[in-house]
């Protein structure tokens, strides 16, 4: 089962107004793999993730064609978009602590999904905060406002929050920009644990991070796929495409 | 040499080391100190620009470091003073109004025939009686409270609901149309509302409820609610619009439905603004004069049902101040009523402020 494709993207095109940012890309993501996505700014990485959980819908004047299948279901035709989003955990590059307590931030998604038993919620909050490497720092002040945490802590809060509804797919969009290297390493260790239970899509500007974590890596450039291969190949001295080598080694881009 | 592009690019090799020597000093010390060493012989004017020019060109950046002209700096200072005065003026005006109203009302407090407890706790209002003058405003306090309370019971759910709908659930042309219509509603003068209450609404009330008179608490409450709703809607919508979109996106990405998003994220995030919207509605309810004067029946009487006619504090002042001889007891009592209204508004605002702070601390 572990090699079966969980997410299949077929000829996905996305345009903001008249500006096409994804030019018909196709690839698949396997169950329980860590899938790295690298590429310079404006290459369509974030847009790709937003197509996946349909948060792209909130941006007016967008046009999406092609299909994204998650577990065989086209996300654009899905009946219950809320269930789809609960299946996908999303960590945005800029941390957004919701204006409520730390506890409520993490308990938000389970509560929305209908969980109300205090003991269950307590368990989830603790587990997720531990996975987000934040528990030790905030366990004594779970009642204080999530928005008052520092940037890095808020980022880890959003990671904990993304895990709180036990997603099957976890999308991390440059999760480590506001986090120090030591904590980043701790979270990376957690990710290695988590992959046993979920598929992880790791969008990152740190090519070394993709090299450390990802099983396969996709190099996206200006809305098109340059190369998709096992990370050993992408980060080797002889990837399939010269551009990949230059980008990964800082020669171009 | 060394003025603008003329000297710079021609001799980069010569200029570069100079720049490097100068750099560390610039970080530590203000402009004036490094100049004598750089170009001691130059006049002040040249001195201001030349070393900067050389360095900038040498570094390959802009030709000249931007400096703001003196008038811009002074203008900014002047603006600062001006907006400071604007801010202070609010306090000055509030104190000034309070002082004036209180000054007119003050002599009555020293009058032996007047008692403050009678003023506050008696429902007898006979200001023009020859033998038995009574200045009790309790009935009018009750009138103000009942009309305002009824109006808020109707207007707050309606107004907030409309604000949520406008801000979160409708889009495009519907939204634009609704906003224009609601603003139009807010622009209707209160005397027109009063006229509607007196004619249309009162007839409807008599017809459908069987009340003996159509001008009563219910009528005034509905009219006031209709007047408050546009204010609550437009300010409430602004408050919701001020909640960052990132909250919406984060909430929805976590699988919240639109209603869960409104209930769990947007209302808590916008609560201060929403409370302000409600309060302005209450303020309008307490302070509105002309419409309630026309729609509530003007009877000095503590209401026992929504179909009783009442008189409000504001309507009483409006109706009687013109007839009261200046500086008579009656005149002064009416001003005292003004002070009372002032204090009521103050208490409402203070309470709201404390509530907001309470919520925030949590």
Short mmCIF file of C-alpha atoms in Angstrom, two decimals, chain A:
data_model
loop_
_atom_site.label_atom_id
_atom_site.label_comp_id
_atom_site.label_asym_id
_atom_site.label_seq_id
_atom_site.Cartn_x
_atom_site.Cartn_y
_atom_site.Cartn_z
CA UNK A 1 0.00 0.00 0.00
CA UNK A 2 2.86 2.31 0.68
CA UNK A 3 3.68 2.99 -2.92
CA UNK A 4 0.10 3.68 -4.03
CA UNK A 5 -0.55 7.21 -5.19
CA UNK A 6 -2.63 9.15 -2.71
CA UNK A 7 -2.67 12.42 -4.56
CA UNK A 8 -2.78 12.55 -8.33
CA UNK A 9 -2.38 15.90 -10.04
CA UNK A 10 -3.26 15.92 -13.71
CA UNK A 11 -2.61 18.79 -16.07
CA UNK A 12 -3.28 21.34 -13.35
CA UNK A 13 -3.49 24.86 -14.65
CA UNK A 14 -4.08 27.88 -12.49
CA UNK A 15 -4.46 31.48 -13.52
CA UNK A 16 -4.89 34.60 -11.44
CA UNK A 17 -6.83 36.79 -13.84
CA UNK A 18 -4.90 36.61 -17.09
CA UNK A 19 -1.67 35.54 -15.50
CA UNK A 20 -1.18 31.81 -15.60
CA UNK A 21 0.98 30.64 -12.71
CA UNK A 22 0.76 26.88 -13.10
CA UNK A 23 1.11 25.67 -16.67
CA UNK A 24 -0.49 22.26 -16.68
CA UNK A 25 1.56 20.18 -14.28
CA UNK A 26 1.06 16.48 -13.61
CA UNK A 27 2.56 14.31 -10.90
CA UNK A 28 1.50 12.02 -8.12
CA UNK A 29 2.29 11.78 -4.44
CA UNK A 30 2.48 8.41 -2.77
CA UNK A 31 0.94 7.47 0.51
CA UNK A 32 3.17 8.03 3.54
CA UNK A 33 6.01 9.64 1.67
CA UNK A 34 7.62 12.94 2.38
CA UNK A 35 7.30 14.84 -0.84
CA UNK A 36 9.60 17.82 -1.20
CA UNK A 37 8.78 20.77 -3.42
CA UNK A 38 11.57 23.22 -4.16
CA UNK A 39 11.82 26.18 -6.48
CA UNK A 40 12.47 29.90 -6.40
CA UNK A 41 9.91 32.53 -5.51
CA UNK A 42 6.98 32.87 -7.92
CA UNK A 43 7.36 29.32 -9.10
CA UNK A 44 3.87 28.35 -7.98
CA UNK A 45 4.67 26.25 -4.91
CA UNK A 46 2.18 27.89 -2.58
CA UNK A 47 -0.47 28.11 -5.28
CA UNK A 48 -0.09 24.38 -5.79
CA UNK A 49 -0.80 23.70 -2.12
CA UNK A 50 -3.75 26.05 -2.15
CA UNK A 51 -5.27 24.11 -5.03
CA UNK A 52 -4.94 20.97 -2.97
CA UNK A 53 -7.12 22.03 -0.05
CA UNK A 54 -9.16 24.45 -2.13
CA UNK A 55 -8.18 27.52 -0.14
CA UNK A 56 -7.54 28.91 -3.61
CA UNK A 57 -11.31 29.47 -3.70
CA UNK A 58 -10.92 32.50 -1.41
CA UNK A 59 -8.85 34.39 -3.94
CA UNK A 60 -11.18 36.11 -6.35
CA UNK A 61 -10.70 35.87 -10.10
CA UNK A 62 -8.83 32.60 -10.24
CA UNK A 63 -9.29 29.92 -12.86
CA UNK A 64 -8.35 26.32 -12.24
CA UNK A 65 -8.44 23.56 -14.84
CA UNK A 66 -7.18 20.02 -14.79
CA UNK A 67 -7.74 17.80 -11.81
CA UNK A 68 -6.38 17.06 -8.37
CA UNK A 69 -7.41 13.68 -7.02
CA UNK A 70 -7.06 12.98 -3.33
CA UNK A 71 -7.78 9.34 -2.54
CA UNK A 72 -9.39 9.07 -5.94
CA UNK A 73 -11.76 11.98 -5.40
CA UNK A 74 -11.46 15.15 -7.45
CA UNK A 75 -11.11 17.98 -4.97
CA UNK A 76 -12.83 20.38 -7.32
CA UNK A 77 -15.95 18.25 -7.49
CA UNK A 78 -16.00 17.14 -3.88
CA UNK A 79 -19.32 17.48 -2.13
CA UNK A 80 -17.92 18.29 1.26
CA UNK A 81 -15.04 20.69 1.01
CA UNK A 82 -14.90 20.98 4.81
CA UNK A 83 -14.25 17.26 5.16
CA UNK A 84 -11.54 17.58 2.51
CA UNK A 85 -9.86 20.36 4.45
CA UNK A 86 -10.01 18.33 7.64
CA UNK A 87 -8.18 15.59 5.82
CA UNK A 88 -5.39 18.01 4.88
CA UNK A 89 -3.34 19.85 7.46
CA UNK A 90 -1.91 23.12 6.20
CA UNK A 91 0.90 25.19 7.67
CA UNK A 92 1.20 28.59 6.03
CA UNK A 93 4.56 30.35 5.70
CA UNK A 94 3.45 33.33 7.79
CA UNK A 95 2.15 32.12 11.11
CA UNK A 96 -1.41 33.09 11.90
CA UNK A 97 -2.30 32.57 15.53
CA UNK A 98 -6.05 32.83 15.75
CA UNK A 99 -7.17 35.44 18.30
CA UNK A 100 -7.94 32.97 21.05
CA UNK A 101 -6.05 31.09 23.73
CA UNK A 102 -3.29 28.65 22.86
CA UNK A 103 -5.51 25.81 23.98
CA UNK A 104 -8.42 27.01 21.87
CA UNK A 105 -6.16 27.44 18.87
CA UNK A 106 -5.22 23.78 18.92
CA UNK A 107 -8.69 22.62 19.95
CA UNK A 108 -10.30 24.67 17.20
CA UNK A 109 -10.33 22.07 14.46
CA UNK A 110 -11.44 19.13 16.65
CA UNK A 111 -14.22 21.29 18.04
CA UNK A 112 -15.31 22.28 14.55
CA UNK A 113 -15.42 18.60 13.68
CA UNK A 114 -17.75 18.05 16.60
CA UNK A 115 -15.52 16.92 19.45
CA UNK A 116 -16.48 18.40 22.78
CA UNK A 117 -15.27 16.07 25.52
CA UNK A 118 -12.76 17.93 27.66
CA UNK A 119 -10.58 14.90 28.35
CA UNK A 120 -10.29 14.05 24.66
CA UNK A 121 -9.49 17.65 23.73
CA UNK A 122 -6.90 17.89 26.50
CA UNK A 123 -5.17 14.83 25.12
CA UNK A 124 -5.13 16.15 21.57
CA UNK A 125 -3.89 19.58 22.61
CA UNK A 126 -1.00 18.12 24.59
CA UNK A 127 -0.04 15.62 21.91
CA UNK A 128 -0.12 18.18 19.11
CA UNK A 129 1.81 20.79 21.06
CA UNK A 130 4.43 18.18 21.85
CA UNK A 131 4.67 17.27 18.17
CA UNK A 132 5.00 20.95 17.33
CA UNK A 133 7.90 21.18 19.84
CA UNK A 134 6.00 23.85 21.75
CA UNK A 135 4.55 22.01 24.74
CA UNK A 136 7.39 22.68 27.17
CA UNK A 137 7.31 26.39 26.50
CA UNK A 138 3.58 26.92 26.84
CA UNK A 139 2.25 24.16 29.08
CA UNK A 140 1.87 26.57 32.01
CA UNK A 141 0.03 29.22 30.06
CA UNK A 142 -2.32 27.46 27.75
CA UNK A 143 -4.95 30.09 28.56
CA UNK A 144 -2.96 33.02 27.26
CA UNK A 145 -3.58 34.43 23.82
CA UNK A 146 -2.05 32.56 20.91
CA UNK A 147 -1.41 35.83 19.12
CA UNK A 148 0.91 36.98 21.93
CA UNK A 149 3.47 34.26 21.27
CA UNK A 150 6.63 35.14 19.42
CA UNK A 151 6.76 34.59 15.67
CA UNK A 152 8.60 31.30 15.94
CA UNK A 153 6.30 30.04 18.65
CA UNK A 154 3.28 31.01 16.61
CA UNK A 155 4.70 29.09 13.71
CA UNK A 156 5.00 26.00 15.86
CA UNK A 157 1.49 26.66 17.13
CA UNK A 158 0.23 26.53 13.57
CA UNK A 159 2.04 23.23 13.11
CA UNK A 160 0.37 21.86 16.23
CA UNK A 161 -2.92 23.21 14.95
CA UNK A 162 -2.48 21.58 11.56
CA UNK A 163 -1.94 18.26 13.31
CA UNK A 164 -4.91 18.69 15.63
CA UNK A 165 -7.49 17.26 13.28
CA UNK A 166 -5.33 14.24 12.57
CA UNK A 167 -4.94 14.89 8.89
CA UNK A 168 -3.97 12.23 6.41
CA UNK A 169 -1.95 14.73 4.44
CA UNK A 170 0.21 17.41 6.01
CA UNK A 171 1.28 20.36 3.86
CA UNK A 172 4.12 22.43 5.21
CA UNK A 173 4.73 25.65 3.34
CA UNK A 174 8.17 26.88 4.34
CA UNK A 175 7.48 26.08 7.95
CA UNK A 176 10.95 26.88 9.19
CA UNK A 177 11.48 30.49 8.12
CA UNK A 178 10.68 31.84 11.59
CA UNK A 179 12.16 28.98 13.58
CA UNK A 180 15.69 28.62 14.86
CA UNK A 181 17.81 25.73 13.51
CA UNK A 182 17.72 23.67 16.70
CA UNK A 183 13.94 23.73 16.93
CA UNK A 184 13.73 23.12 13.20
CA UNK A 185 15.70 19.95 13.71
CA UNK A 186 13.36 18.84 16.47
CA UNK A 187 10.37 19.38 14.21
CA UNK A 188 12.09 17.57 11.39
CA UNK A 189 12.51 14.58 13.70
CA UNK A 190 8.81 14.75 14.48
CA UNK A 191 8.05 14.79 10.77
CA UNK A 192 10.07 11.64 10.30
CA UNK A 193 7.88 10.03 12.98
CA UNK A 194 4.67 11.39 11.53
CA UNK A 195 5.21 9.95 8.09
CA UNK A 196 4.20 6.59 9.43
CA UNK A 197 0.68 7.95 9.77
CA UNK A 198 0.45 10.55 7.06
CA UNK A 199 1.70 11.86 3.77
CA UNK A 200 3.78 14.99 4.10
CA UNK A 201 4.22 17.62 1.42
CA UNK A 202 7.15 19.80 2.27
CA UNK A 203 7.47 23.06 0.36
CA UNK A 204 10.76 24.61 1.24
CA UNK A 205 13.27 27.22 0.21
CA UNK A 206 15.98 25.37 2.04
CA UNK A 207 17.09 22.81 -0.50
CA UNK A 208 19.09 21.06 2.22
CA UNK A 209 15.90 20.52 4.17
CA UNK A 210 14.32 18.73 1.25
CA UNK A 211 17.51 16.71 0.87
CA UNK A 212 17.41 15.68 4.54
CA UNK A 213 13.73 14.80 4.69
CA UNK A 214 12.13 14.19 1.34
CA UNK A 215 11.86 10.80 -0.30
CA UNK A 216 11.15 12.42 -3.61
CA UNK A 217 11.58 16.02 -4.60
CA UNK A 218 9.83 18.09 -7.21
CA UNK A 219 11.67 21.06 -8.68
CA UNK A 220 9.19 23.64 -9.83
CA UNK A 221 10.21 26.65 -11.85
CA UNK A 222 7.92 29.36 -13.21
CA UNK A 223 4.87 27.15 -12.87
CA UNK A 224 6.29 24.14 -14.67
CA UNK A 225 7.97 20.98 -13.50
CA UNK A 226 11.67 20.90 -14.21
CA UNK A 227 12.30 17.59 -12.58
CA UNK A 228 10.72 15.10 -10.23
CA UNK A 229 12.76 12.25 -8.88
CA UNK A 230 14.02 10.55 -5.78
CA UNK A 231 15.86 13.02 -3.60
CA UNK A 232 19.10 11.07 -3.97
CA UNK A 233 18.96 11.82 -7.68
CA UNK A 234 17.82 15.42 -7.42
CA UNK A 235 20.55 16.28 -4.96
CA UNK A 236 23.24 14.19 -6.58
CA UNK A 237 25.91 15.53 -8.90
CA UNK A 238 24.00 14.26 -11.90
CA UNK A 239 20.31 15.00 -11.70
CA UNK A 240 18.27 14.57 -14.87
CA UNK A 241 18.26 18.24 -15.63
CA UNK A 242 21.19 20.63 -15.59
CA UNK A 243 18.95 23.42 -14.21
CA UNK A 244 18.22 21.31 -11.16
CA UNK A 245 21.89 20.90 -10.43
CA UNK A 246 22.47 24.61 -10.79
CA UNK A 247 19.55 25.55 -8.56
CA UNK A 248 20.34 23.06 -5.84
CA UNK A 249 23.97 24.11 -5.78
CA UNK A 250 23.24 27.80 -5.83
CA UNK A 251 24.62 28.46 -9.27
CA UNK A 252 21.37 29.74 -10.64
CA UNK A 253 18.21 31.06 -9.04
#
